[in-house]
Structure formats: C-alpha cells, structure tokens
Coordinates of C-alpha atoms in Angstrom, one line a residue:
M1 CA -0.3 -0.1 0.1
A2 CA 1.5 3.2 -1.0
E3 CA 1.4 6.4 1.2
T4 CA 2.1 10.2 0.6
K5 CA 4.3 12.4 2.3
R6 CA 4.6 16.2 1.9
E7 CA 8.1 16.9 1.6
I8 CA 9.5 20.7 2.3
E9 CA 13.0 21.0 2.7
R10 CA 16.1 23.1 1.4
K11 CA 19.6 21.9 0.6
Y12 CA 23.0 24.0 1.3
E13 CA 26.6 23.2 0.5
S14 CA 29.7 24.7 2.6
D15 CA 33.1 24.7 2.3
D16 CA 34.1 23.2 5.6
S17 CA 31.0 20.9 5.4
G18 CA 30.3 20.8 9.0
L19 CA 27.2 21.8 10.6
P20 CA 26.6 25.5 12.1
D21 CA 25.6 26.0 16.1
L22 CA 21.1 25.8 15.4
T23 CA 20.6 26.6 18.9
G24 CA 20.3 30.5 18.4
V25 CA 17.4 30.1 15.8
P26 CA 14.2 31.5 17.1
G27 CA 12.3 28.8 18.4
V28 CA 14.6 26.2 18.9
A29 CA 15.2 25.3 22.7
A30 CA 17.4 22.1 21.7
V31 CA 19.3 20.6 19.2
L32 CA 19.0 16.5 19.8
D33 CA 21.6 14.5 18.1
K34 CA 20.2 11.0 16.4
G35 CA 23.2 9.5 15.1
V36 CA 23.9 8.3 11.7
A37 CA 22.0 6.8 9.1
E38 CA 24.1 4.4 6.4
L39 CA 21.6 4.9 3.0
D40 CA 21.7 2.9 0.1
A41 CA 19.7 4.6 -2.9
T42 CA 19.6 3.2 -6.5
Y43 CA 17.8 5.5 -9.0
Y44 CA 15.9 4.6 -11.8
D45 CA 14.9 6.1 -15.1
T46 CA 14.4 4.8 -19.0
A47 CA 17.3 5.1 -21.2
D48 CA 16.4 8.4 -22.5
A49 CA 15.9 10.1 -19.1
R50 CA 11.8 10.6 -19.3
L51 CA 11.8 11.0 -16.0
S52 CA 14.5 13.3 -15.1
A53 CA 13.3 15.4 -17.8
A54 CA 9.8 15.5 -16.3
S55 CA 11.5 16.1 -12.9
L56 CA 10.4 13.0 -11.1
T57 CA 12.2 10.9 -8.9
L58 CA 12.2 7.1 -8.4
R59 CA 14.2 5.3 -5.9
R60 CA 14.7 2.3 -4.1
R61 CA 16.5 3.0 -0.9
T62 CA 17.2 0.6 2.0
G63 CA 18.3 1.8 5.6
G64 CA 16.9 4.6 7.4
S65 CA 13.0 4.9 9.2
D66 CA 11.6 5.1 6.1
E67 CA 13.0 2.3 3.8
G68 CA 11.4 1.2 0.4
W69 CA 10.2 2.4 -2.6
H70 CA 9.9 6.3 -3.3
L71 CA 8.1 8.0 -6.5
K72 CA 8.9 12.2 -5.7
F73 CA 6.5 14.5 -8.1
P74 CA 7.6 18.5 -7.5
V75 CA 5.0 20.6 -6.5
A76 CA 6.5 24.3 -6.2
P77 CA 10.3 25.2 -5.3
G78 CA 11.6 23.1 -2.3
V79 CA 8.2 21.2 -1.6
R80 CA 7.7 17.5 -3.2
D81 CA 5.1 15.3 -2.5
E82 CA 6.9 11.9 -1.9
I83 CA 4.6 8.3 -2.2
R84 CA 6.4 5.5 -0.7
A85 CA 5.8 1.9 -1.3
P86 CA 7.2 -1.0 0.8
L87 CA 10.6 -2.4 -0.3
S88 CA 10.6 -4.9 -2.6
D89 CA 12.6 -6.7 -5.6
T90 CA 10.5 -5.1 -8.2
L91 CA 8.9 -1.8 -9.0
P92 CA 5.5 -2.1 -7.3
R93 CA 2.8 -1.4 -9.7
A94 CA 1.1 1.5 -7.4
L95 CA 4.0 3.4 -8.4
A96 CA 4.2 2.0 -12.1
G97 CA 1.0 3.6 -12.8
L98 CA 1.6 6.9 -11.6
I99 CA 4.8 7.3 -14.2
R100 CA 3.0 5.0 -16.9
S101 CA 2.3 8.1 -19.0
H102 CA 5.7 9.3 -19.2
V103 CA 7.4 6.0 -19.6
R104 CA 4.8 4.3 -21.5
D105 CA 6.4 1.2 -22.7
A106 CA 10.0 1.9 -22.8
E107 CA 11.9 0.3 -19.2
V108 CA 12.8 1.4 -16.2
A109 CA 16.6 0.6 -15.1
P110 CA 19.3 1.5 -12.4
V111 CA 20.9 5.1 -13.1
V112 CA 22.8 5.9 -9.9
R113 CA 23.7 4.2 -7.1
L114 CA 23.9 7.1 -4.2
R115 CA 25.3 6.0 -0.7
S116 CA 24.9 8.4 2.0
A117 CA 26.1 8.7 5.6
R118 CA 23.8 10.9 7.3
D119 CA 24.4 12.6 10.6
V120 CA 20.8 13.4 11.6
R121 CA 20.1 16.5 14.1
D122 CA 16.4 17.1 15.3
L123 CA 15.5 20.7 16.2
V124 CA 12.8 21.1 19.2
D125 CA 10.9 23.6 20.3
A126 CA 10.2 23.9 24.5
E127 CA 7.8 21.4 24.5
G128 CA 10.0 19.1 22.5
R129 CA 8.0 19.2 19.5
L130 CA 10.3 18.5 16.6
L131 CA 10.3 21.6 14.6
A132 CA 13.0 20.3 11.8
E133 CA 15.1 17.8 10.6
V134 CA 18.9 18.8 10.1
S135 CA 21.5 16.6 8.5
V136 CA 24.8 16.4 6.8
D137 CA 25.1 13.8 3.8
A138 CA 28.6 12.5 3.0
V139 CA 27.5 10.9 -0.3
R140 CA 29.2 8.9 -2.9
A141 CA 27.6 8.6 -5.8
D142 CA 27.8 5.9 -8.9
R143 CA 26.3 6.1 -12.6
L144 CA 25.6 2.3 -13.4
T145 CA 25.3 2.7 -17.0
A146 CA 28.4 2.3 -19.4
D147 CA 31.3 4.8 -19.1
G148 CA 29.9 6.6 -16.2
G149 CA 31.9 7.8 -13.2
S150 CA 31.5 8.7 -9.4
A151 CA 31.2 11.7 -7.5
Q152 CA 31.3 12.9 -3.9
W153 CA 30.5 15.8 -1.9
T154 CA 29.0 16.6 1.4
E155 CA 25.5 18.8 1.7
I156 CA 23.4 20.2 4.4
E157 CA 19.8 19.2 4.1
V158 CA 16.8 20.7 6.6
E159 CA 13.6 19.4 6.1
L160 CA 10.5 20.5 8.2
A161 CA 8.4 18.4 10.3
D162 CA 5.2 17.0 9.7
G163 CA 2.7 20.4 9.7
G164 CA 5.5 22.6 10.4
D165 CA 4.8 26.4 9.6
P166 CA 7.2 27.0 6.3
D167 CA 8.5 30.3 7.8
F168 CA 10.6 28.5 10.3
L169 CA 12.8 27.3 7.4
D170 CA 13.5 31.0 6.6
K171 CA 14.8 31.6 10.0
V172 CA 17.0 28.3 9.8
D173 CA 18.0 30.0 6.4
K174 CA 19.0 33.2 7.9
R175 CA 21.3 31.4 10.6
L176 CA 22.7 29.0 8.1
R177 CA 23.7 31.6 5.8
K178 CA 25.3 34.1 8.3
A179 CA 27.6 31.4 9.6
G180 CA 28.8 31.4 5.6
V181 CA 26.6 28.1 4.3
R182 CA 25.1 28.8 0.4
P183 CA 22.2 27.4 -1.3
S184 CA 23.0 24.0 -3.0
R185 CA 23.3 24.8 -6.8
S186 CA 21.5 21.6 -7.3
A187 CA 17.5 20.8 -6.6
S188 CA 18.2 17.5 -5.7
K189 CA 21.0 14.9 -4.9
L190 CA 20.0 13.1 -8.0
A191 CA 20.3 16.1 -10.1
R192 CA 23.7 16.6 -8.7
A193 CA 24.7 12.7 -9.3
L194 CA 23.9 13.2 -12.6
A195 CA 25.6 16.1 -13.7
E196 CA 28.5 15.2 -12.2
T197 CA 28.7 11.5 -13.2
E198 CA 27.7 12.0 -16.8
P199 CA 30.2 10.5 -19.2
K200 CA 32.2 13.3 -20.6
R201 CA 32.0 12.2 -24.1
K202 CA 28.0 13.1 -23.8
K203 CA 28.4 16.5 -22.2
K204 CA 28.1 17.8 -25.7
G205 CA 25.5 18.3 -28.2
R206 CA 22.9 16.5 -26.1
P207 CA 19.1 17.4 -27.3
K208 CA 16.9 19.2 -25.5
A209 CA 14.1 16.6 -23.8
R210 CA 10.8 16.7 -24.8
Q211 CA 7.9 16.8 -20.9
D212 CA 7.7 13.1 -22.0
G213 CA 11.4 12.8 -21.4
K214 CA 12.1 11.9 -25.0
P215 CA 14.4 14.2 -27.4
A216 CA 12.6 17.0 -29.2
S217 CA 12.7 16.8 -33.1
G218 CA 13.3 19.8 -34.7
A219 CA 14.1 23.1 -33.5
S220 CA 10.9 24.5 -33.4
A221 CA 9.6 22.4 -30.2
S222 CA 11.7 24.9 -28.5
A223 CA 12.1 27.8 -30.8
T224 CA 10.3 30.9 -29.9
P225 CA 7.1 31.0 -32.5
V226 CA 6.9 32.6 -36.0
T227 CA 4.4 31.4 -38.2
A228 CA 1.0 30.9 -37.4
G229 CA 1.8 27.2 -37.4
D230 CA 4.2 27.7 -34.4
H231 CA 2.1 29.3 -32.3
V232 CA -1.0 26.3 -32.8
L233 CA 1.8 23.5 -32.3
A234 CA 2.7 25.8 -28.8
Y235 CA -0.6 25.7 -27.6
L236 CA -1.1 21.7 -28.6
R237 CA 1.9 20.6 -27.2
A238 CA 1.1 22.4 -23.9
Q239 CA -2.5 20.4 -23.7
R240 CA -0.4 17.4 -24.5
D241 CA 1.9 17.9 -21.9
A242 CA -0.7 18.9 -19.8
I243 CA -2.4 15.3 -20.3
V244 CA 0.7 13.7 -19.8
Q245 CA 1.8 15.5 -16.5
L246 CA -2.0 15.1 -15.1
D247 CA -2.1 11.7 -15.3
P248 CA -0.8 10.7 -12.1
A249 CA -2.8 13.3 -10.4
V250 CA -6.0 11.5 -11.7
R251 CA -4.7 8.7 -10.7
R252 CA -3.7 10.0 -6.7
D253 CA -7.4 11.2 -7.1
L254 CA -6.1 15.1 -6.5
P255 CA -8.9 17.7 -6.3
D256 CA -10.1 19.0 -10.2
S257 CA -7.4 16.9 -11.7
V258 CA -9.9 15.0 -13.7
H259 CA -11.5 18.2 -14.9
R260 CA -8.5 19.9 -15.8
M261 CA -7.1 16.7 -17.7
R262 CA -10.8 16.5 -19.6
V263 CA -10.4 20.4 -20.3
A264 CA -6.8 20.0 -22.3
T265 CA -8.6 17.0 -24.3
R266 CA -10.9 19.9 -24.9
R267 CA -8.8 22.6 -25.8
T268 CA -7.1 20.0 -28.3
R269 CA -10.3 18.9 -30.5
S270 CA -11.0 22.9 -30.5
A271 CA -7.5 23.9 -31.9
F272 CA -7.9 21.2 -34.2
R273 CA -11.2 22.5 -35.8
S274 CA -10.3 26.5 -35.1
Y275 CA -7.5 25.8 -37.2
A276 CA -8.4 23.6 -40.0
K277 CA -6.3 25.8 -42.6
V278 CA -3.2 25.3 -40.6
L279 CA -3.3 21.4 -39.6
D280 CA -4.9 18.8 -42.1
R281 CA -8.0 17.5 -40.9
A282 CA -7.2 14.3 -42.2
A283 CA -5.0 13.9 -39.4
T284 CA -6.2 15.8 -36.8
D285 CA -9.8 14.1 -37.1
P286 CA -9.1 10.5 -35.6
I287 CA -7.0 11.9 -33.1
G288 CA -9.9 14.5 -32.1
E289 CA -12.3 11.2 -31.9
E290 CA -10.1 9.5 -29.4
L291 CA -9.4 12.6 -27.4
K292 CA -13.6 12.6 -27.6
W293 CA -13.5 8.8 -26.5
L294 CA -11.0 10.0 -23.9
A295 CA -13.0 13.2 -22.4
G296 CA -16.0 10.8 -22.1
E297 CA -14.4 8.3 -20.0
L298 CA -13.0 11.2 -17.8
G299 CA -16.7 12.4 -17.6
V300 CA -18.4 9.0 -16.7
D301 CA -19.0 10.4 -13.1
R302 CA -17.8 13.8 -13.0
D303 CA -20.7 15.3 -14.8
Q304 CA -23.1 13.2 -12.5
E305 CA -21.4 14.5 -9.3
V306 CA -21.2 18.4 -10.0
L307 CA -25.3 17.9 -10.8
T308 CA -25.3 15.9 -7.3
D309 CA -23.8 18.8 -5.6
R310 CA -25.8 21.1 -7.2
L311 CA -29.4 19.7 -6.0
T312 CA -27.2 18.9 -2.7
A313 CA -26.4 22.5 -2.5
A314 CA -30.4 23.9 -3.6
L315 CA -31.5 21.4 -1.2
D316 CA -29.6 22.5 2.1
A317 CA -30.6 26.1 0.9
L318 CA -34.1 25.6 1.5
P319 CA -36.1 26.4 4.7
R320 CA -36.7 23.6 6.9
P321 CA -40.5 23.5 6.0
L322 CA -40.1 23.1 2.5
V323 CA -38.5 19.9 3.2
T324 CA -41.1 16.9 2.9
G325 CA -40.8 13.0 2.6
P326 CA -36.9 11.4 2.6
V327 CA -35.5 13.4 0.0
R328 CA -31.9 13.3 0.7
N329 CA -31.8 9.5 0.9
R330 CA -33.9 9.7 -2.2
L331 CA -31.3 12.0 -3.5
R332 CA -28.5 9.5 -2.5
T333 CA -30.2 6.5 -3.9
W334 CA -30.3 8.1 -7.0
A335 CA -27.1 9.4 -7.3
R336 CA -25.7 6.0 -7.0
A337 CA -28.1 4.5 -9.4
R338 CA -26.9 6.9 -12.4
S339 CA -23.0 6.5 -11.4
G340 CA -21.7 5.1 -14.7
G341 CA -18.1 4.3 -13.6
S342 CA -15.8 3.8 -10.5
R343 CA -12.1 4.5 -9.9
R344 CA -11.2 1.1 -10.7
R345 CA -12.7 1.7 -14.2
L346 CA -10.8 4.7 -15.1
I347 CA -7.6 3.4 -13.8
A348 CA -8.2 0.6 -16.4
V349 CA -8.5 3.2 -18.9
L350 CA -5.1 4.8 -18.0
D351 CA -3.4 1.4 -18.1
G352 CA -5.3 0.5 -21.6
K353 CA -3.6 0.1 -25.0
R354 CA -6.1 2.6 -26.3
Y355 CA -5.0 5.3 -24.1
L356 CA -1.2 4.8 -24.2
A357 CA -1.7 4.9 -28.0
L358 CA -3.5 8.3 -27.9
L359 CA -0.7 9.9 -26.2
D360 CA 2.0 8.3 -28.7
T361 CA -0.2 9.8 -31.2
L362 CA -0.2 13.3 -29.8
D363 CA 3.9 13.0 -29.5
R364 CA 3.9 12.1 -33.0
L365 CA 1.3 14.5 -33.9
V366 CA 3.3 17.5 -32.6
D367 CA 7.0 16.5 -33.9
E368 CA 5.8 15.9 -37.3
P369 CA 2.8 17.9 -37.7
P370 CA 0.4 17.8 -41.0
L371 CA 1.1 21.2 -41.7
L372 CA -1.0 23.1 -44.7
T373 CA 0.0 26.2 -46.8
A374 CA -1.2 28.4 -44.3
A375 CA 0.5 27.3 -41.7
A376 CA 3.7 29.6 -42.8
G377 CA 1.5 32.5 -43.2
A378 CA 2.0 35.3 -40.8
P379 CA 0.1 34.2 -37.2
Q380 CA -1.7 38.3 -37.2
K381 CA -3.6 36.7 -40.5
V382 CA -3.8 33.3 -40.4
L383 CA -4.6 33.5 -36.4
A384 CA -7.0 36.8 -36.5
K385 CA -9.2 34.9 -39.3
A386 CA -9.6 31.6 -37.3
V387 CA -10.9 33.5 -34.1
R388 CA -13.1 36.0 -36.5
K389 CA -14.6 33.0 -37.8
D390 CA -15.3 31.3 -34.3
F391 CA -16.7 34.6 -32.9
G392 CA -19.2 35.2 -36.0
Q393 CA -20.5 31.3 -35.1
V394 CA -21.1 32.7 -31.5
A395 CA -22.8 35.6 -32.6
A396 CA -24.9 34.1 -35.4
L397 CA -25.8 31.4 -32.4
V398 CA -26.5 33.8 -30.0
E399 CA -28.6 35.9 -32.2
E400 CA -30.8 32.8 -33.2
A401 CA -31.4 31.9 -29.3
L402 CA -32.4 35.3 -28.7
A403 CA -35.0 35.2 -31.4
Q404 CA -36.6 32.4 -30.3
P405 CA -39.4 32.1 -26.9
P406 CA -38.7 30.4 -24.1
G407 CA -38.7 27.0 -24.5
A408 CA -36.8 23.7 -25.4
D409 CA -35.5 25.3 -28.9
R410 CA -33.9 28.3 -27.1
D411 CA -32.6 25.9 -24.8
L412 CA -31.0 23.6 -27.1
A413 CA -29.9 27.0 -29.2
L414 CA -28.5 28.4 -26.0
H415 CA -26.6 25.1 -25.4
D416 CA -24.7 25.4 -28.8
A417 CA -23.8 28.9 -28.4
R418 CA -22.5 27.9 -25.5
K419 CA -20.5 25.2 -27.2
K420 CA -18.9 27.7 -29.6
A421 CA -18.1 30.2 -27.0
K422 CA -15.7 27.9 -25.6
R423 CA -14.0 26.9 -28.4
T424 CA -13.6 30.5 -29.4
R425 CA -12.5 31.4 -25.9
Y426 CA -9.7 28.4 -26.7
S427 CA -8.7 29.6 -30.3
A428 CA -8.3 33.0 -28.9
E429 CA -6.1 31.6 -26.2
T430 CA -4.3 30.0 -29.2
A431 CA -3.4 33.2 -30.7
A432 CA -3.3 35.7 -27.8
P433 CA 0.4 35.6 -27.9
A434 CA 0.4 36.8 -31.5
L435 CA -2.4 39.0 -31.5
G436 CA -2.1 40.6 -27.7
G437 CA -4.5 42.4 -26.5
P438 CA -7.4 42.0 -28.3
A439 CA -7.2 38.2 -28.4
V440 CA -6.8 38.5 -24.6
D441 CA -10.0 40.7 -24.2
L442 CA -11.9 38.0 -26.3
V443 CA -10.8 35.2 -24.0
R444 CA -12.3 37.2 -21.2
L445 CA -15.4 38.0 -22.8
M446 CA -15.9 34.9 -24.2
K447 CA -15.4 33.2 -20.6
S448 CA -18.0 35.6 -19.1
L449 CA -20.5 34.6 -21.7
Q450 CA -19.3 30.6 -21.3
G451 CA -20.6 31.2 -17.3
L452 CA -23.7 32.7 -18.1
L453 CA -24.9 30.1 -20.8
G454 CA -23.4 27.6 -18.3
D455 CA -25.4 28.6 -15.6
H456 CA -28.4 28.1 -17.9
Q457 CA -27.6 24.7 -19.0
D458 CA -26.7 24.0 -15.4
S459 CA -30.5 24.7 -14.9
V460 CA -31.8 22.7 -17.6
M461 CA -29.8 19.6 -16.7
T462 CA -31.0 20.1 -12.9
R463 CA -34.6 20.7 -13.8
E464 CA -34.5 17.0 -15.9
A465 CA -33.0 15.5 -12.9
L466 CA -35.7 17.0 -10.8
R467 CA -38.6 15.6 -12.7
D468 CA -36.8 11.8 -12.9
L469 CA -36.5 12.5 -9.1
A470 CA -39.7 13.7 -8.3
A471 CA -41.5 10.6 -10.6
Q472 CA -39.5 8.1 -8.7
A473 CA -40.7 9.7 -5.4
H474 CA -44.6 9.7 -6.6
A475 CA -44.4 6.1 -7.6
A476 CA -42.5 5.0 -4.4
G477 CA -45.7 6.8 -2.4
E478 CA -43.6 9.9 -1.0
S479 CA -44.3 13.2 -1.3
A480 CA -42.9 15.1 -4.5
F481 CA -43.4 18.7 -3.0
T482 CA -40.1 19.5 -2.3
Y483 CA -38.8 18.9 -5.9
G484 CA -41.3 20.7 -7.2
V485 CA -39.8 24.0 -5.0
L486 CA -36.6 23.1 -6.4
Y487 CA -37.7 23.1 -9.8
A488 CA -39.4 26.6 -9.6
R489 CA -36.1 27.9 -8.1
E490 CA -34.0 26.3 -11.2
E491 CA -36.7 27.7 -13.4
R492 CA -35.9 31.2 -11.9
R493 CA -32.0 30.5 -12.6
A494 CA -32.9 30.2 -16.0
E495 CA -35.3 33.1 -17.0
L496 CA -32.7 35.2 -14.9
A497 CA -29.7 33.8 -17.0
E498 CA -32.1 34.6 -20.2
A499 CA -32.8 38.1 -18.8
A500 CA -29.5 39.0 -18.4
L501 CA -27.9 37.5 -21.6
P502 CA -29.3 40.2 -24.1
E503 CA -27.3 42.9 -22.2
A504 CA -23.9 40.7 -21.8
W505 CA -24.4 40.2 -25.6
E506 CA -24.6 44.1 -26.3
T507 CA -21.7 44.6 -23.9
I508 CA -19.4 41.8 -25.8
G509 CA -20.4 43.3 -29.2
A510 CA -19.5 46.8 -28.6
A511 CA -16.3 45.6 -26.9
M512 CA -15.5 43.6 -29.9
E513 CA -16.3 47.0 -32.4
V514 CA -13.7 49.0 -30.6

C-alpha cells in the first residue's frame, strides 16, 4: 500500500562541510543528536531519461526509517510529494502506474546509486516538538550505466517537520547563511549525481528533452513561435504536456485533476477544428475522435458528481418546512444508481493500450505535424481570421437563441452557443501570444459568456434530474412537493440568466467593435 508524504526541504553546501550551531534559531530550544544512518539508494529511469526530464524521481532505498520505494513529484520550489511503497525486489504496481504516462512501454532500469552517511539532528521547541530535521550527508554517487563516473560531496539538508510552519525554514536559512553556508546549486541529490557522473563524451550536443522525456525533434519544439503553425503547435504541445502531467494526479484522485485533464482534451480538439487551415483534418480528425473518447471516460462520473453537488446545495438552502419526505435519501439513491463508472474503471482506461496509443499519437502530431500552406503564414493574419470566424459563429447562435421564445428550442440554441463560446475562447487563447490585447480581451469576454450560458444549461440539466426524482418519489408513495419547489427555483435561475443575456451580449458586441 502506497502512502503520500509532503516533503518541504532546503539543501545547502558549505566549504568546510560542517553544521553550524543552530541553537540560536528562534523557536529552537534544543538540537538533538539522532546519530548516523547509512542510506543506500538506487535511482531508476528510462534509457532516454524520461523521468528526469519530467522532474520525477524514482528510487529504491535501504537504511533509515523510511526504507522502501519512493516516487517524488514536484509541487513547488523546495516542495515535493513523496509517494512511498514497501521495500520489494521489483517496482511496485502502484508506483508503476503513476509513471506510465511518461515512460509508456519503455523499460525503467537503474541509473545511479547513491550511498550516504546521514548525520541527523532534530530541532525541537521548548515542549519537545519536532520543528525540523537537519542532516549532514556525506554522499558517494556512482553512475550505473556504461562509461559512467563517480562523484563525492557533502551537503546539508533541512526538512520541515510534518505540519510545520514553512516560515521556520526561513529562520534556519538566515542562521545558516550567516555562518557562511550557501544554498545548493542542485535541486536534488539525483540532479547533482547525474551532472557530475555523466560520461564526458555526452556532455556536449545533447538534444533537448521533451516533457515526456523523449528527445525533441526539430528546432521548433523550443524556438520562439514565428509562423501561424508555430503558435498552434505551441498550444497543442502545452495541452499534450498537460494530459501527460495530469495523468498521475488523476490516478491519485487529486482535487480537480479529472476536470483539468478533460479540459486539456477539449482544448486540443477545439484547436484542431478552429485551425483546420493550419493542420490537415485528415490527420487530426481521427485524433479528435480519440480525444472525445478519453473526455467521455474522464466525465463518466464527473458530470453526475457536479449535478449531485448542485442538487445537494439547493436542498441545503431550502428552509426546513419546505423539505417534506425522505428527499436526501432519495437523492443519494438516485445518485448511486446513475453513477456510470468507478475509480477502478478509470484507472483501467489509463492503463489500457488505447489511451497509451493516443499519447504516442499526440507526440507524433506535435513532432511531425501535418502542416498545410497557411501554417507558414503570418500569425496576425491566419490566426486572426480563424478567431473572427469562430466569433462570427458564436454571434449567429446567440442571435438565433435570442430570437426564439422561451422553451426547449431556445434551451438547445443557448447550449450550442455555449459550446461555440468555449471553442472561441480556446482559439483566442491559442492566438493571444501573437495577437496580444484583442485576443486576451476576447478570452475574457467568451469566458464570461460561457459562464452565463453554463449557468443556464446547468439549470436545464438540474430540472431534468428533478423531474426524474419527482417521478420516482411519486411512484414510491412519497411527497414530490420539495422537488417541485426546487424545480421552480431552478426555473427562476434560468429566467434570470436569459434576461441577463441581451445586455451581456450587447456589451460583448460593443467591445468587439472597438
């Protein structure tokens, strides 16, 4: 069973390799000598360093209080999430899944061995509570690949205690700097080991790594966008990277990770459609269908969860006298019955060949793009034309919706306008680096329109759910009164959204004419 630990630490180096007296650090009542621990860690990666390129660290370590397998994800400078699994001879399945989007089918093998003599001190307060652990690590690194070298160094590491105040590290930092200790030039032991043990013949001319760790093909992967095609590919590359990076977060069930990954798939599909003059649709349409499939799998339970949360919040807002019958129990039963997926199903999708093949296809797309003639054109012309076309379609749909009387036809037209507003927002995002302010303004305007129309569509979907719930309650001999009250409130919310639309659209139109 894997567990997660938030690791907040800072690394230092000193010419004399000693540890200054830390008893003068504010809040520290005592510095406790915890002895020396012998640590032996083997770090793993693919032959083309995909984990290192993604700033991920995978190791198997013996010795110390936390021996086992460790997988570290960067969170912020000096902050990492460490996923731990018990010691075993082979890579635990739980950790293998968390790196799959990066390594795909490539083999993960030993790269570097680090042996450290860790001299540990605990900084405690007046009540004996741990504030931070400080260690002086004497490290020997050995490259395990052919022609690899060795290196030795000593470093100081300060790790904040679980639940500690990060500001405490600033106090320790001030004391260490005053004593002549300086921050380490390397972000981690592994980064330093790789730099100092790299075979000399490989130190020059090494290709820049892509986000997934594979070498980037062509200068355009890192060059400043110049043509329309460069800008579109930069946007698509960012969405590909987002999908790959969010995969472990989805597997870990981190907040909003499923939604963000789903948005990345939608942004990619929108770019395919908006910039069909830049990328050949014969190549992008099949990929778009696969992205639609992935978005559907990601949304199996997501949409239902959002709807259930909306109904629960609406029920919580009702005065008690308006809640009649077992409404909450009925809502829970209804939600469970409509749940179409599970965590196990989603993980199976992410482990499946179809998903991994999609990731490979996205890699090929951004590395060997099916560019059309317009891709070489000036972005101010090509991208602006595509954005104007998308906005024109939004305008037509909004005008069509406003011309219809309230009812199902208007609801459908407003829903279509919402989807087109989202697509226009994404096409403007793509163009913003080239077009500047006007595109940025359009992103903002489309986001506000999307929010207004989204509230309306949420009300439509919620009312459908309430009709279903009321019918079930009536069939079971329960009162349907509360569902009717909630329905009326949702109907009013939709009316308010529709009433606000003409003025909002007039404001958007005026802004677009400036």
